[in-house]
mmCIF file of N, CA and C in Angstrom:
data_model
loop_
_atom_site.group_PDB
_atom_site.id
_atom_site.type_symbol
_atom_site.label_atom_id
_atom_site.label_comp_id
_atom_site.label_asym_id
_atom_site.label_seq_id
_atom_site.Cartn_x
_atom_site.Cartn_y
_atom_site.Cartn_z
ATOM 1 N N MET A 145 0.924 -1.463 0.118
ATOM 2 C CA MET A 145 -0.052 0.108 0.108
ATOM 3 C C MET A 145 0.944 1.072 -0.431
ATOM 4 N N SER A 146 0.623 1.869 -1.015
ATOM 5 C CA SER A 146 1.104 3.269 -0.555
ATOM 6 C C SER A 146 1.139 4.743 0.237
ATOM 7 N N ALA A 147 2.394 4.892 0.822
ATOM 8 C CA ALA A 147 1.865 5.854 2.532
ATOM 9 C C ALA A 147 1.458 7.086 2.081
ATOM 10 N N ALA A 148 0.205 7.732 0.746
ATOM 11 C CA ALA A 148 -0.830 7.978 0.101
ATOM 12 C C ALA A 148 -1.994 7.288 0.990
ATOM 13 N N THR A 149 -2.528 5.792 0.674
ATOM 14 C CA THR A 149 -3.121 4.836 0.616
ATOM 15 C C THR A 149 -3.340 5.161 2.249
ATOM 16 N N ARG A 150 -1.658 4.731 2.562
ATOM 17 C CA ARG A 150 -2.070 4.787 4.051
ATOM 18 C C ARG A 150 -2.632 5.983 4.525
ATOM 19 N N ALA A 151 -2.125 6.456 4.466
ATOM 20 C CA ALA A 151 -2.779 8.180 5.149
ATOM 21 C C ALA A 151 -3.551 8.287 4.969
ATOM 22 N N ALA A 152 -4.745 8.349 3.144
ATOM 23 C CA ALA A 152 -6.029 8.202 3.880
ATOM 24 C C ALA A 152 -6.950 7.398 4.315
ATOM 25 N N VAL A 153 -6.149 5.800 4.944
ATOM 26 C CA VAL A 153 -7.072 5.144 5.677
ATOM 27 C C VAL A 153 -7.235 5.615 6.706
ATOM 28 N N VAL A 154 -5.897 5.856 7.135
ATOM 29 C CA VAL A 154 -5.667 6.175 8.561
ATOM 30 C C VAL A 154 -7.096 7.335 9.508
ATOM 31 N N ALA A 155 -6.376 8.204 8.198
ATOM 32 C CA ALA A 155 -7.317 9.799 8.032
ATOM 33 C C ALA A 155 -8.951 9.139 7.599
ATOM 34 N N GLU A 156 -8.991 8.637 7.757
ATOM 35 C CA GLU A 156 -10.912 8.011 6.759
ATOM 36 C C GLU A 156 -11.149 7.313 8.515
ATOM 37 N N ALA A 157 -10.420 6.094 9.121
ATOM 38 C CA ALA A 157 -10.721 5.751 10.309
ATOM 39 C C ALA A 157 -10.909 6.460 11.319
ATOM 40 N N LEU A 158 -10.305 7.490 11.214
ATOM 41 C CA LEU A 158 -10.048 8.327 12.668
ATOM 42 C C LEU A 158 -11.581 9.716 12.091
ATOM 43 N N GLU A 159 -12.172 9.452 11.334
ATOM 44 C CA GLU A 159 -12.790 9.995 11.390
ATOM 45 C C GLU A 159 -14.191 9.583 11.496
ATOM 46 N N TRP A 160 -14.140 8.059 11.517
ATOM 47 C CA TRP A 160 -15.301 7.062 12.331
ATOM 48 C C TRP A 160 -15.902 7.127 13.571
ATOM 49 N N LEU A 161 -14.760 8.036 14.167
ATOM 50 C CA LEU A 161 -14.431 7.401 17.025
ATOM 51 C C LEU A 161 -15.880 8.366 16.366
ATOM 52 N N GLY A 162 -16.215 7.663 17.419
ATOM 53 C CA GLY A 162 -17.795 7.957 18.144
ATOM 54 C C GLY A 162 -19.125 7.312 17.248
ATOM 55 N N THR A 163 -18.648 7.158 15.822
ATOM 56 C CA THR A 163 -19.929 6.402 15.634
ATOM 57 C C THR A 163 -20.955 5.218 16.053
ATOM 58 N N PRO A 164 -22.205 5.218 16.542
ATOM 59 C CA PRO A 164 -22.413 4.273 17.636
ATOM 60 C C PRO A 164 -22.778 2.801 16.952
ATOM 61 N N TYR A 165 -22.522 1.663 17.655
ATOM 62 C CA TYR A 165 -21.847 0.698 17.223
ATOM 63 C C TYR A 165 -23.678 0.002 16.716
ATOM 64 N N ARG A 166 -23.786 -0.081 15.725
ATOM 65 C CA ARG A 166 -24.980 -0.902 14.970
ATOM 66 C C ARG A 166 -24.599 -2.171 14.463
ATOM 67 N N HIS A 167 -25.471 -3.509 14.207
ATOM 68 C CA HIS A 167 -25.312 -4.473 13.838
ATOM 69 C C HIS A 167 -25.880 -4.234 12.464
ATOM 70 N N GLN A 168 -24.625 -4.833 11.772
ATOM 71 C CA GLN A 168 -24.851 -4.750 9.597
ATOM 72 C C GLN A 168 -25.157 -3.576 9.530
ATOM 73 N N ALA A 169 -24.595 -2.639 10.324
ATOM 74 C CA ALA A 169 -24.559 -1.286 9.618
ATOM 75 C C ALA A 169 -23.504 -0.813 8.911
ATOM 76 N N SER A 170 -23.237 0.771 8.286
ATOM 77 C CA SER A 170 -21.471 0.729 7.630
ATOM 78 C C SER A 170 -22.002 2.124 7.225
ATOM 79 N N LEU A 171 -22.753 2.660 8.230
ATOM 80 C CA LEU A 171 -22.878 4.562 7.887
ATOM 81 C C LEU A 171 -22.805 5.201 9.279
ATOM 82 N N LYS A 172 -20.579 6.313 8.513
ATOM 83 C CA LYS A 172 -20.586 6.766 9.165
ATOM 84 C C LYS A 172 -20.933 8.178 10.072
ATOM 85 N N GLY A 173 -20.830 7.528 11.362
ATOM 86 C CA GLY A 173 -21.474 8.485 12.177
ATOM 87 C C GLY A 173 -23.233 8.307 12.356
ATOM 88 N N VAL A 174 -23.288 7.211 11.692
ATOM 89 C CA VAL A 174 -25.038 6.501 11.987
ATOM 90 C C VAL A 174 -24.960 5.415 12.958
ATOM 91 N N GLY A 175 -23.938 4.771 11.584
ATOM 92 C CA GLY A 175 -23.540 3.760 12.969
ATOM 93 C C GLY A 175 -22.852 1.729 12.300
ATOM 94 N N CYS A 176 -22.191 1.413 12.799
ATOM 95 C CA CYS A 176 -21.543 0.333 12.007
ATOM 96 C C CYS A 176 -22.005 -0.744 13.253
ATOM 97 N N ASP A 177 -20.962 -1.569 13.042
ATOM 98 C CA ASP A 177 -19.935 -2.749 13.790
ATOM 99 C C ASP A 177 -18.140 -2.911 12.674
ATOM 100 N N CYS A 178 -18.061 -3.571 13.733
ATOM 101 C CA CYS A 178 -17.009 -3.492 13.206
ATOM 102 C C CYS A 178 -16.676 -4.176 11.488
ATOM 103 N N LEU A 179 -16.992 -5.260 11.193
ATOM 104 C CA LEU A 179 -16.670 -5.378 9.702
ATOM 105 C C LEU A 179 -17.813 -3.605 8.783
ATOM 106 N N GLY A 180 -18.752 -4.074 9.416
ATOM 107 C CA GLY A 180 -19.404 -2.234 8.847
ATOM 108 C C GLY A 180 -18.411 -0.898 8.660
ATOM 109 N N TYR A 181 -17.595 -1.028 9.866
ATOM 110 C CA TYR A 181 -16.299 -0.065 10.161
ATOM 111 C C TYR A 181 -15.535 0.136 8.748
ATOM 112 N N VAL A 182 -14.318 -1.329 8.854
ATOM 113 C CA VAL A 182 -14.212 -1.701 7.949
ATOM 114 C C VAL A 182 -13.926 -1.737 5.993
ATOM 115 N N ARG A 183 -15.678 -2.214 6.307
ATOM 116 C CA ARG A 183 -16.222 -1.769 4.962
ATOM 117 C C ARG A 183 -16.511 0.038 4.404
ATOM 118 N N GLY A 184 -16.534 0.809 5.546
ATOM 119 C CA GLY A 184 -17.305 2.121 5.530
ATOM 120 C C GLY A 184 -15.545 2.773 4.938
ATOM 121 N N VAL A 185 -14.661 2.301 5.781
ATOM 122 C CA VAL A 185 -13.271 2.767 5.292
ATOM 123 C C VAL A 185 -13.120 2.716 3.693
ATOM 124 N N TRP A 186 -12.889 1.208 3.527
ATOM 125 C CA TRP A 186 -13.266 1.176 2.390
ATOM 126 C C TRP A 186 -13.816 1.602 1.017
ATOM 127 N N ARG A 187 -14.606 1.502 1.468
ATOM 128 C CA ARG A 187 -15.600 3.147 0.332
ATOM 129 C C ARG A 187 -15.038 3.584 -0.152
ATOM 130 N N ALA A 188 -14.402 4.576 1.351
ATOM 131 C CA ALA A 188 -14.234 6.150 1.247
ATOM 132 C C ALA A 188 -12.950 5.946 0.627
ATOM 133 N N VAL A 189 -11.881 5.330 1.046
ATOM 134 C CA VAL A 189 -10.632 5.097 0.469
ATOM 135 C C VAL A 189 -10.310 4.659 -0.758
ATOM 136 N N ILE A 190 -10.467 2.972 -0.796
ATOM 137 C CA ILE A 190 -10.435 2.249 -2.396
ATOM 138 C C ILE A 190 -11.295 2.414 -3.286
ATOM 139 N N GLY A 191 -12.626 2.617 -3.460
ATOM 140 C CA GLY A 191 -13.325 2.433 -4.083
ATOM 141 C C GLY A 191 -14.848 1.559 -4.300
ATOM 142 N N PRO A 192 -15.510 0.964 -4.486
ATOM 143 C CA PRO A 192 -16.542 0.280 -4.148
ATOM 144 C C PRO A 192 -16.749 -1.049 -3.453
ATOM 145 N N GLU A 193 -17.427 -1.560 -2.931
ATOM 146 C CA GLU A 193 -16.974 -3.045 -1.793
ATOM 147 C C GLU A 193 -16.519 -3.813 -3.041
ATOM 148 N N PRO A 194 -15.656 -5.222 -2.844
ATOM 149 C CA PRO A 194 -15.484 -6.636 -3.884
ATOM 150 C C PRO A 194 -17.215 -7.131 -3.846
ATOM 151 N N GLU A 195 -17.765 -7.172 -2.677
ATOM 152 C CA GLU A 195 -18.876 -8.143 -2.830
ATOM 153 C C GLU A 195 -19.507 -7.682 -1.195
ATOM 154 N N ALA A 196 -20.937 -7.991 -1.182
ATOM 155 C CA ALA A 196 -21.442 -7.406 -0.292
ATOM 156 C C ALA A 196 -21.445 -8.637 0.239
ATOM 157 N N PRO A 197 -21.710 -8.337 2.029
ATOM 158 C CA PRO A 197 -21.490 -9.593 2.730
ATOM 159 C C PRO A 197 -23.317 -10.072 3.265
ATOM 160 N N PRO A 198 -22.969 -11.334 2.893
ATOM 161 C CA PRO A 198 -24.259 -12.281 3.957
ATOM 162 C C PRO A 198 -25.176 -11.719 5.192
ATOM 163 N N PRO A 199 -26.825 -11.257 4.756
ATOM 164 C CA PRO A 199 -26.988 -10.738 6.596
ATOM 165 C C PRO A 199 -26.717 -11.980 7.404
ATOM 166 N N TYR A 200 -26.207 -11.281 8.765
ATOM 167 C CA TYR A 200 -25.254 -12.287 9.877
ATOM 168 C C TYR A 200 -26.079 -12.201 11.055
ATOM 169 N N THR A 201 -26.169 -13.103 11.600
ATOM 170 C CA THR A 201 -26.655 -12.788 13.576
ATOM 171 C C THR A 201 -25.167 -12.685 13.992
ATOM 172 N N PRO A 202 -25.968 -12.297 15.621
ATOM 173 C CA PRO A 202 -25.244 -11.749 15.998
ATOM 174 C C PRO A 202 -23.824 -12.878 16.527
ATOM 175 N N ASP A 203 -24.297 -14.013 16.935
ATOM 176 C CA ASP A 203 -23.379 -15.899 16.749
ATOM 177 C C ASP A 203 -23.239 -16.066 15.963
ATOM 178 N N TRP A 204 -22.987 -15.366 14.489
ATOM 179 C CA TRP A 204 -23.011 -15.941 13.094
ATOM 180 C C TRP A 204 -21.798 -16.755 13.737
ATOM 181 N N ALA A 205 -20.409 -16.216 13.989
ATOM 182 C CA ALA A 205 -19.364 -17.731 13.786
ATOM 183 C C ALA A 205 -18.891 -19.125 14.628
ATOM 184 N N GLU A 206 -20.187 -18.147 16.135
ATOM 185 C CA GLU A 206 -20.434 -19.756 16.924
ATOM 186 C C GLU A 206 -21.003 -20.921 16.255
ATOM 187 N N ALA A 207 -21.969 -20.111 15.870
ATOM 188 C CA ALA A 207 -23.698 -21.184 15.067
ATOM 189 C C ALA A 207 -22.728 -22.092 13.689
ATOM 190 N N GLY A 208 -21.489 -21.184 12.639
ATOM 191 C CA GLY A 208 -21.743 -21.420 11.721
ATOM 192 C C GLY A 208 -19.740 -22.885 11.201
ATOM 193 N N GLY A 209 -19.885 -22.242 12.495
ATOM 194 C CA GLY A 209 -18.271 -22.421 12.863
ATOM 195 C C GLY A 209 -17.171 -21.842 11.807
ATOM 196 N N GLU A 210 -17.558 -21.812 10.286
ATOM 197 C CA GLU A 210 -17.076 -21.457 9.599
ATOM 198 C C GLU A 210 -16.184 -20.394 9.896
ATOM 199 N N ASP A 211 -14.840 -20.024 9.401
ATOM 200 C CA ASP A 211 -13.605 -19.223 9.631
ATOM 201 C C ASP A 211 -14.253 -17.866 8.361
ATOM 202 N N ALA A 212 -15.126 -17.141 8.532
ATOM 203 C CA ALA A 212 -15.643 -16.972 6.674
ATOM 204 C C ALA A 212 -15.139 -15.900 7.489
ATOM 205 N N LEU A 213 -14.871 -14.549 7.861
ATOM 206 C CA LEU A 213 -14.373 -13.005 8.110
ATOM 207 C C LEU A 213 -13.312 -13.256 7.387
ATOM 208 N N PHE A 214 -12.270 -14.359 7.904
ATOM 209 C CA PHE A 214 -10.794 -14.243 7.726
ATOM 210 C C PHE A 214 -10.347 -14.370 6.022
ATOM 211 N N ALA A 215 -11.491 -15.843 6.156
ATOM 212 C CA ALA A 215 -11.504 -16.198 4.489
ATOM 213 C C ALA A 215 -11.637 -15.258 3.509
ATOM 214 N N ALA A 216 -12.938 -13.898 3.905
ATOM 215 C CA ALA A 216 -12.909 -12.955 3.496
ATOM 216 C C ALA A 216 -11.938 -11.612 3.328
ATOM 217 N N ALA A 217 -11.698 -11.762 4.747
ATOM 218 C CA ALA A 217 -10.229 -10.929 4.375
ATOM 219 C C ALA A 217 -9.691 -11.349 3.668
ATOM 220 N N CYS A 218 -9.035 -12.300 3.670
ATOM 221 C CA CYS A 218 -8.241 -13.533 2.414
ATOM 222 C C CYS A 218 -8.269 -12.890 0.648
ATOM 223 N N ARG A 219 -9.771 -13.208 0.251
ATOM 224 C CA ARG A 219 -9.734 -12.942 -0.984
ATOM 225 C C ARG A 219 -9.631 -11.243 -1.193
ATOM 226 N N HIS A 220 -9.906 -9.848 -0.583
ATOM 227 C CA HIS A 220 -9.909 -8.515 -0.468
ATOM 228 C C HIS A 220 -8.119 -8.289 -0.225
ATOM 229 N N LEU A 221 -8.029 -8.400 0.898
ATOM 230 C CA LEU A 221 -7.141 -7.872 1.808
ATOM 231 C C LEU A 221 -5.787 -8.038 1.207
ATOM 232 N N CYS A 222 -4.262 -8.109 1.608
ATOM 233 C CA CYS A 222 -3.495 -8.804 1.827
ATOM 234 C C CYS A 222 -2.755 -8.665 2.973
ATOM 235 N N ARG A 223 -2.659 -10.438 2.759
ATOM 236 C CA ARG A 223 -2.030 -10.476 4.507
ATOM 237 C C ARG A 223 -0.992 -10.066 4.888
ATOM 238 N N LEU A 224 -0.677 -10.166 5.786
ATOM 239 C CA LEU A 224 0.640 -10.176 6.130
ATOM 240 C C LEU A 224 1.136 -10.723 7.903
ATOM 241 N N ALA A 225 2.590 -10.022 8.144
ATOM 242 C CA ALA A 225 2.751 -11.381 9.678
ATOM 243 C C ALA A 225 1.748 -10.083 10.150
ATOM 244 N N ALA A 226 1.312 -10.332 11.590
ATOM 245 C CA ALA A 226 1.106 -9.859 12.913
ATOM 246 C C ALA A 226 2.120 -8.302 13.133
ATOM 247 N N ASP A 227 3.132 -9.020 12.851
ATOM 248 C CA ASP A 227 4.261 -8.185 13.443
ATOM 249 C C ASP A 227 4.678 -7.229 12.653
ATOM 250 N N GLU A 228 4.002 -7.427 11.217
ATOM 251 C CA GLU A 228 4.172 -5.884 10.839
ATOM 252 C C GLU A 228 2.951 -5.115 9.930
ATOM 253 N N ALA A 229 2.646 -5.068 10.926
ATOM 254 C CA ALA A 229 0.604 -4.216 10.824
ATOM 255 C C ALA A 229 1.545 -3.535 11.102
ATOM 256 N N LEU A 230 1.490 -2.070 9.854
ATOM 257 C CA LEU A 230 1.324 -0.818 10.242
ATOM 258 C C LEU A 230 0.000 0.280 10.093
ATOM 259 N N PRO A 231 0.618 0.912 10.963
ATOM 260 C CA PRO A 231 -0.885 2.194 10.535
ATOM 261 C C PRO A 231 -1.520 2.258 9.369
ATOM 262 N N GLY A 232 -3.030 1.802 9.178
ATOM 263 C CA GLY A 232 -3.565 1.967 8.055
ATOM 264 C C GLY A 232 -4.240 0.183 7.785
ATOM 265 N N ASP A 233 -3.265 -0.367 8.773
ATOM 266 C CA ASP A 233 -3.597 -2.282 8.346
ATOM 267 C C ASP A 233 -4.580 -2.546 9.045
ATOM 268 N N VAL A 234 -5.361 -3.373 8.601
ATOM 269 C CA VAL A 234 -6.418 -4.109 9.499
ATOM 270 C C VAL A 234 -5.894 -5.750 9.778
ATOM 271 N N LEU A 235 -6.474 -5.423 11.992
ATOM 272 C CA LEU A 235 -6.653 -6.354 12.497
ATOM 273 C C LEU A 235 -7.604 -7.280 12.423
ATOM 274 N N LEU A 236 -7.024 -8.682 12.706
ATOM 275 C CA LEU A 236 -8.318 -9.275 12.908
ATOM 276 C C LEU A 236 -7.944 -10.054 13.702
ATOM 277 N N PHE A 237 -8.853 -10.662 14.529
ATOM 278 C CA PHE A 237 -9.437 -10.746 16.353
ATOM 279 C C PHE A 237 -9.850 -12.161 16.324
ATOM 280 N N ARG A 238 -9.849 -13.547 16.984
ATOM 281 C CA ARG A 238 -10.506 -14.333 17.552
ATOM 282 C C ARG A 238 -10.215 -14.273 19.019
ATOM 283 N N TRP A 239 -11.612 -14.698 19.846
ATOM 284 C CA TRP A 239 -11.981 -14.667 20.844
ATOM 285 C C TRP A 239 -10.876 -15.647 22.236
ATOM 286 N N ARG A 240 -10.908 -16.436 21.202
ATOM 287 C CA ARG A 240 -10.664 -17.861 21.544
ATOM 288 C C ARG A 240 -9.271 -18.318 20.699
ATOM 289 N N PRO A 241 -8.510 -19.398 21.018
ATOM 290 C CA PRO A 241 -7.784 -20.587 20.024
ATOM 291 C C PRO A 241 -9.074 -21.402 19.372
ATOM 292 N N GLY A 242 -9.131 -21.786 18.143
ATOM 293 C CA GLY A 242 -9.898 -22.381 17.382
ATOM 294 C C GLY A 242 -11.046 -21.918 16.936
ATOM 295 N N VAL A 243 -11.394 -20.589 16.860
ATOM 296 C CA VAL A 243 -12.775 -21.043 16.783
ATOM 297 C C VAL A 243 -12.126 -19.213 15.841
ATOM 298 N N PRO A 244 -13.036 -19.450 15.282
ATOM 299 C CA PRO A 244 -14.007 -18.552 13.941
ATOM 300 C C PRO A 244 -13.178 -17.150 14.347
ATOM 301 N N ALA A 245 -12.290 -16.252 13.404
ATOM 302 C CA ALA A 245 -12.027 -14.617 13.559
ATOM 303 C C ALA A 245 -13.440 -14.010 13.684
ATOM 304 N N LYS A 246 -14.170 -13.234 14.668
ATOM 305 C CA LYS A 246 -14.706 -12.544 14.921
ATOM 306 C C LYS A 246 -14.584 -11.100 14.950
ATOM 307 N N HIS A 247 -14.228 -10.766 14.911
ATOM 308 C CA HIS A 247 -13.448 -8.850 15.111
ATOM 309 C C HIS A 247 -12.067 -8.236 14.272
ATOM 310 N N LEU A 248 -12.946 -6.393 13.784
ATOM 311 C CA LEU A 248 -11.396 -6.714 12.738
ATOM 312 C C LEU A 248 -11.732 -4.839 13.977
ATOM 313 N N GLY A 249 -10.713 -4.391 13.198
ATOM 314 C CA GLY A 249 -10.257 -3.001 13.985
ATOM 315 C C GLY A 249 -8.779 -2.849 12.734
ATOM 316 N N ILE A 250 -8.323 -1.376 12.809
ATOM 317 C CA ILE A 250 -8.037 -1.072 12.265
ATOM 318 C C ILE A 250 -6.832 0.488 12.999
ATOM 319 N N LEU A 251 -5.446 -0.229 12.799
ATOM 320 C CA LEU A 251 -4.291 0.478 13.306
ATOM 321 C C LEU A 251 -4.788 1.669 12.450
ATOM 322 N N VAL A 252 -4.289 2.747 13.714
ATOM 323 C CA VAL A 252 -4.308 3.533 13.661
ATOM 324 C C VAL A 252 -3.079 4.743 13.256
ATOM 325 N N GLU A 253 -1.903 3.689 14.893
ATOM 326 C CA GLU A 253 -0.390 4.666 14.964
ATOM 327 C C GLU A 253 0.262 2.889 15.946
ATOM 328 N N PRO A 254 1.035 3.131 16.083
ATOM 329 C CA PRO A 254 1.958 1.838 16.793
ATOM 330 C C PRO A 254 1.094 1.523 18.047
ATOM 331 N N GLY A 255 0.273 0.487 18.407
ATOM 332 C CA GLY A 255 0.130 -0.001 19.651
ATOM 333 C C GLY A 255 -0.787 0.227 19.795
ATOM 334 N N ARG A 256 -1.573 1.277 18.768
ATOM 335 C CA ARG A 256 -3.363 1.809 18.762
ATOM 336 C C ARG A 256 -4.392 1.277 17.827
ATOM 337 N N PHE A 257 -4.989 0.778 17.493
ATOM 338 C CA PHE A 257 -6.147 0.610 17.143
ATOM 339 C C PHE A 257 -7.503 1.162 17.258
ATOM 340 N N LEU A 258 -8.637 1.313 16.367
ATOM 341 C CA LEU A 258 -9.601 1.703 16.322
ATOM 342 C C LEU A 258 -10.783 0.611 15.951
ATOM 343 N N HIS A 259 -11.711 0.758 16.583
ATOM 344 C CA HIS A 259 -12.776 -0.790 16.413
ATOM 345 C C HIS A 259 -13.860 -0.739 16.434
ATOM 346 N N ALA A 260 -14.844 -1.041 16.176
ATOM 347 C CA ALA A 260 -16.681 -0.988 16.709
ATOM 348 C C ALA A 260 -16.748 -1.348 17.416
ATOM 349 N N GLN A 261 -17.029 -1.371 18.580
ATOM 350 C CA GLN A 261 -17.191 -1.934 19.835
ATOM 351 C C GLN A 261 -18.773 -2.020 20.278
ATOM 352 N N GLU A 262 -18.776 -3.449 20.855
ATOM 353 C CA GLU A 262 -20.870 -3.230 20.714
ATOM 354 C C GLU A 262 -20.866 -2.922 21.871
ATOM 355 N N HIS A 263 -22.272 -2.746 21.582
ATOM 356 C CA HIS A 263 -22.665 -1.978 22.699
ATOM 357 C C HIS A 263 -21.706 0.248 23.328
ATOM 358 N N ALA A 264 -21.477 0.075 22.037
ATOM 359 C CA ALA A 264 -20.617 1.492 22.434
ATOM 360 C C ALA A 264 -21.067 2.207 20.920
ATOM 361 N N ALA A 265 -19.579 1.967 20.809
ATOM 362 C CA ALA A 265 -19.261 3.107 19.616
ATOM 363 C C ALA A 265 -17.835 2.948 18.976
ATOM 364 N N VAL A 266 -17.484 2.846 17.942
ATOM 365 C CA VAL A 266 -16.341 3.559 17.546
ATOM 366 C C VAL A 266 -15.456 4.240 18.101
ATOM 367 N N ALA A 267 -13.965 3.291 18.868
ATOM 368 C CA ALA A 267 -13.254 3.210 20.202
ATOM 369 C C ALA A 267 -11.983 3.622 19.754
ATOM 370 N N PRO A 268 -11.019 3.351 20.193
ATOM 371 C CA PRO A 268 -9.853 3.713 20.052
ATOM 372 C C PRO A 268 -9.414 2.319 20.894
ATOM 373 N N ALA A 269 -8.179 1.665 20.977
ATOM 374 C CA ALA A 269 -7.942 0.375 21.722
ATOM 375 C C ALA A 269 -6.433 0.762 21.663
ATOM 376 N N PRO A 270 -6.096 -0.604 23.176
ATOM 377 C CA PRO A 270 -4.326 -0.311 22.584
ATOM 378 C C PRO A 270 -3.959 -1.302 22.309
ATOM 379 N N LEU A 271 -3.546 -1.807 21.611
ATOM 380 C CA LEU A 271 -3.236 -2.936 21.020
ATOM 381 C C LEU A 271 -1.536 -4.073 21.838
ATOM 382 N N ALA A 272 -2.433 -4.038 23.359
ATOM 383 C CA ALA A 272 -2.090 -4.680 24.292
ATOM 384 C C ALA A 272 -2.701 -5.682 24.930
ATOM 385 N N GLY A 273 -1.694 -6.165 25.742
ATOM 386 C CA GLY A 273 -2.489 -7.519 26.759
ATOM 387 C C GLY A 273 -3.614 -8.182 26.659
ATOM 388 N N TRP A 274 -5.320 -8.260 26.453
ATOM 389 C CA TRP A 274 -5.699 -9.300 26.231
ATOM 390 C C TRP A 274 -6.130 -8.794 24.564
ATOM 391 N N TRP A 275 -5.945 -7.576 24.151
ATOM 392 C CA TRP A 275 -6.014 -7.213 22.582
ATOM 393 C C TRP A 275 -5.181 -8.045 21.776
ATOM 394 N N HIS A 276 -3.905 -7.652 22.419
ATOM 395 C CA HIS A 276 -2.763 -8.707 22.043
ATOM 396 C C HIS A 276 -2.628 -9.787 21.123
ATOM 397 N N GLY A 277 -3.209 -10.067 22.822
ATOM 398 C CA GLY A 277 -3.359 -11.896 22.720
ATOM 399 C C GLY A 277 -4.142 -12.505 21.986
ATOM 400 N N ARG A 278 -5.089 -12.051 21.420
ATOM 401 C CA ARG A 278 -6.842 -12.401 20.560
ATOM 402 C C ARG A 278 -6.388 -12.054 18.587
ATOM 403 N N LEU A 279 -5.424 -10.904 18.994
ATOM 404 C CA LEU A 279 -4.871 -10.994 17.123
ATOM 405 C C LEU A 279 -4.019 -12.414 16.309
ATOM 406 N N ALA A 280 -5.614 -12.377 15.590
ATOM 407 C CA ALA A 280 -5.128 -13.447 14.778
ATOM 408 C C ALA A 280 -4.724 -13.223 12.799
ATOM 409 N N ALA A 281 -4.271 -12.188 12.963
ATOM 410 C CA ALA A 281 -3.831 -11.642 11.298
ATOM 411 C C ALA A 281 -3.504 -10.230 11.886
ATOM 412 N N ALA A 282 -3.132 -10.105 9.955
ATOM 413 C CA ALA A 282 -3.238 -8.938 9.721
ATOM 414 C C ALA A 282 -3.224 -8.875 8.320
ATOM 415 N N PHE A 283 -4.146 -7.580 7.937
ATOM 416 C CA PHE A 283 -3.726 -7.599 6.760
ATOM 417 C C PHE A 283 -4.058 -5.832 6.026
ATOM 418 N N ARG A 284 -3.940 -6.081 4.680
ATOM 419 C CA ARG A 284 -3.225 -4.155 4.410
ATOM 420 C C ARG A 284 -4.018 -4.222 3.249
ATOM 421 N N PHE A 285 -4.735 -3.259 3.129
ATOM 422 C CA PHE A 285 -5.821 -2.955 1.992
ATOM 423 C C PHE A 285 -4.678 -2.853 0.872
ATOM 424 N N PRO A 286 -5.563 -2.889 -0.291
ATOM 425 C CA PRO A 286 -5.126 -2.136 -1.417
ATOM 426 C C PRO A 286 -5.085 -0.805 -1.875
ATOM 427 N N ASP A 287 -3.732 -0.398 -3.009
ATOM 428 C CA ASP A 287 -3.797 0.542 -3.219
ATOM 429 C C ASP A 287 -4.875 0.205 -4.040
ATOM 430 N N PRO A 288 -6.084 1.319 -4.179
ATOM 431 C CA PRO A 288 -7.272 2.045 -4.915
ATOM 432 C C PRO A 288 -6.469 1.513 -6.409
ATOM 433 N N ALA A 289 -8.091 1.048 -7.410
ATOM 434 C CA ALA A 289 -8.053 0.984 -8.435
ATOM 435 C C ALA A 289 -7.540 2.286 -9.505
#
């Protein structure tokens, strides 16, 4: 990803701060979940979304057992080692080892990411302790076409 794209991703990600949590939503300032947050940043910086997500329930990962979020990230983002993540990269989390990944965030500075926090809003969190222990993978947005 170019430096200009990286800067644009971070700037757009920060504009979503305080957007209320709304399951399956993806509108800055109105509502989003973690997937909707990443989708909204994609639309603003990269362009049209490559695919629309199917409807999903809050317990989709537990109910289906498929690692659908990880698979979608692999289809549309560039995978990298978690320790290579830079500001502007997407972080993927698993609540426990061996279960499907279920949460996304965007690294906005070393050691700090933003995510759509359930029952709250898009907010910052330190990439340390609890969160660092659940980091499953990191991905980079492609450059806009």
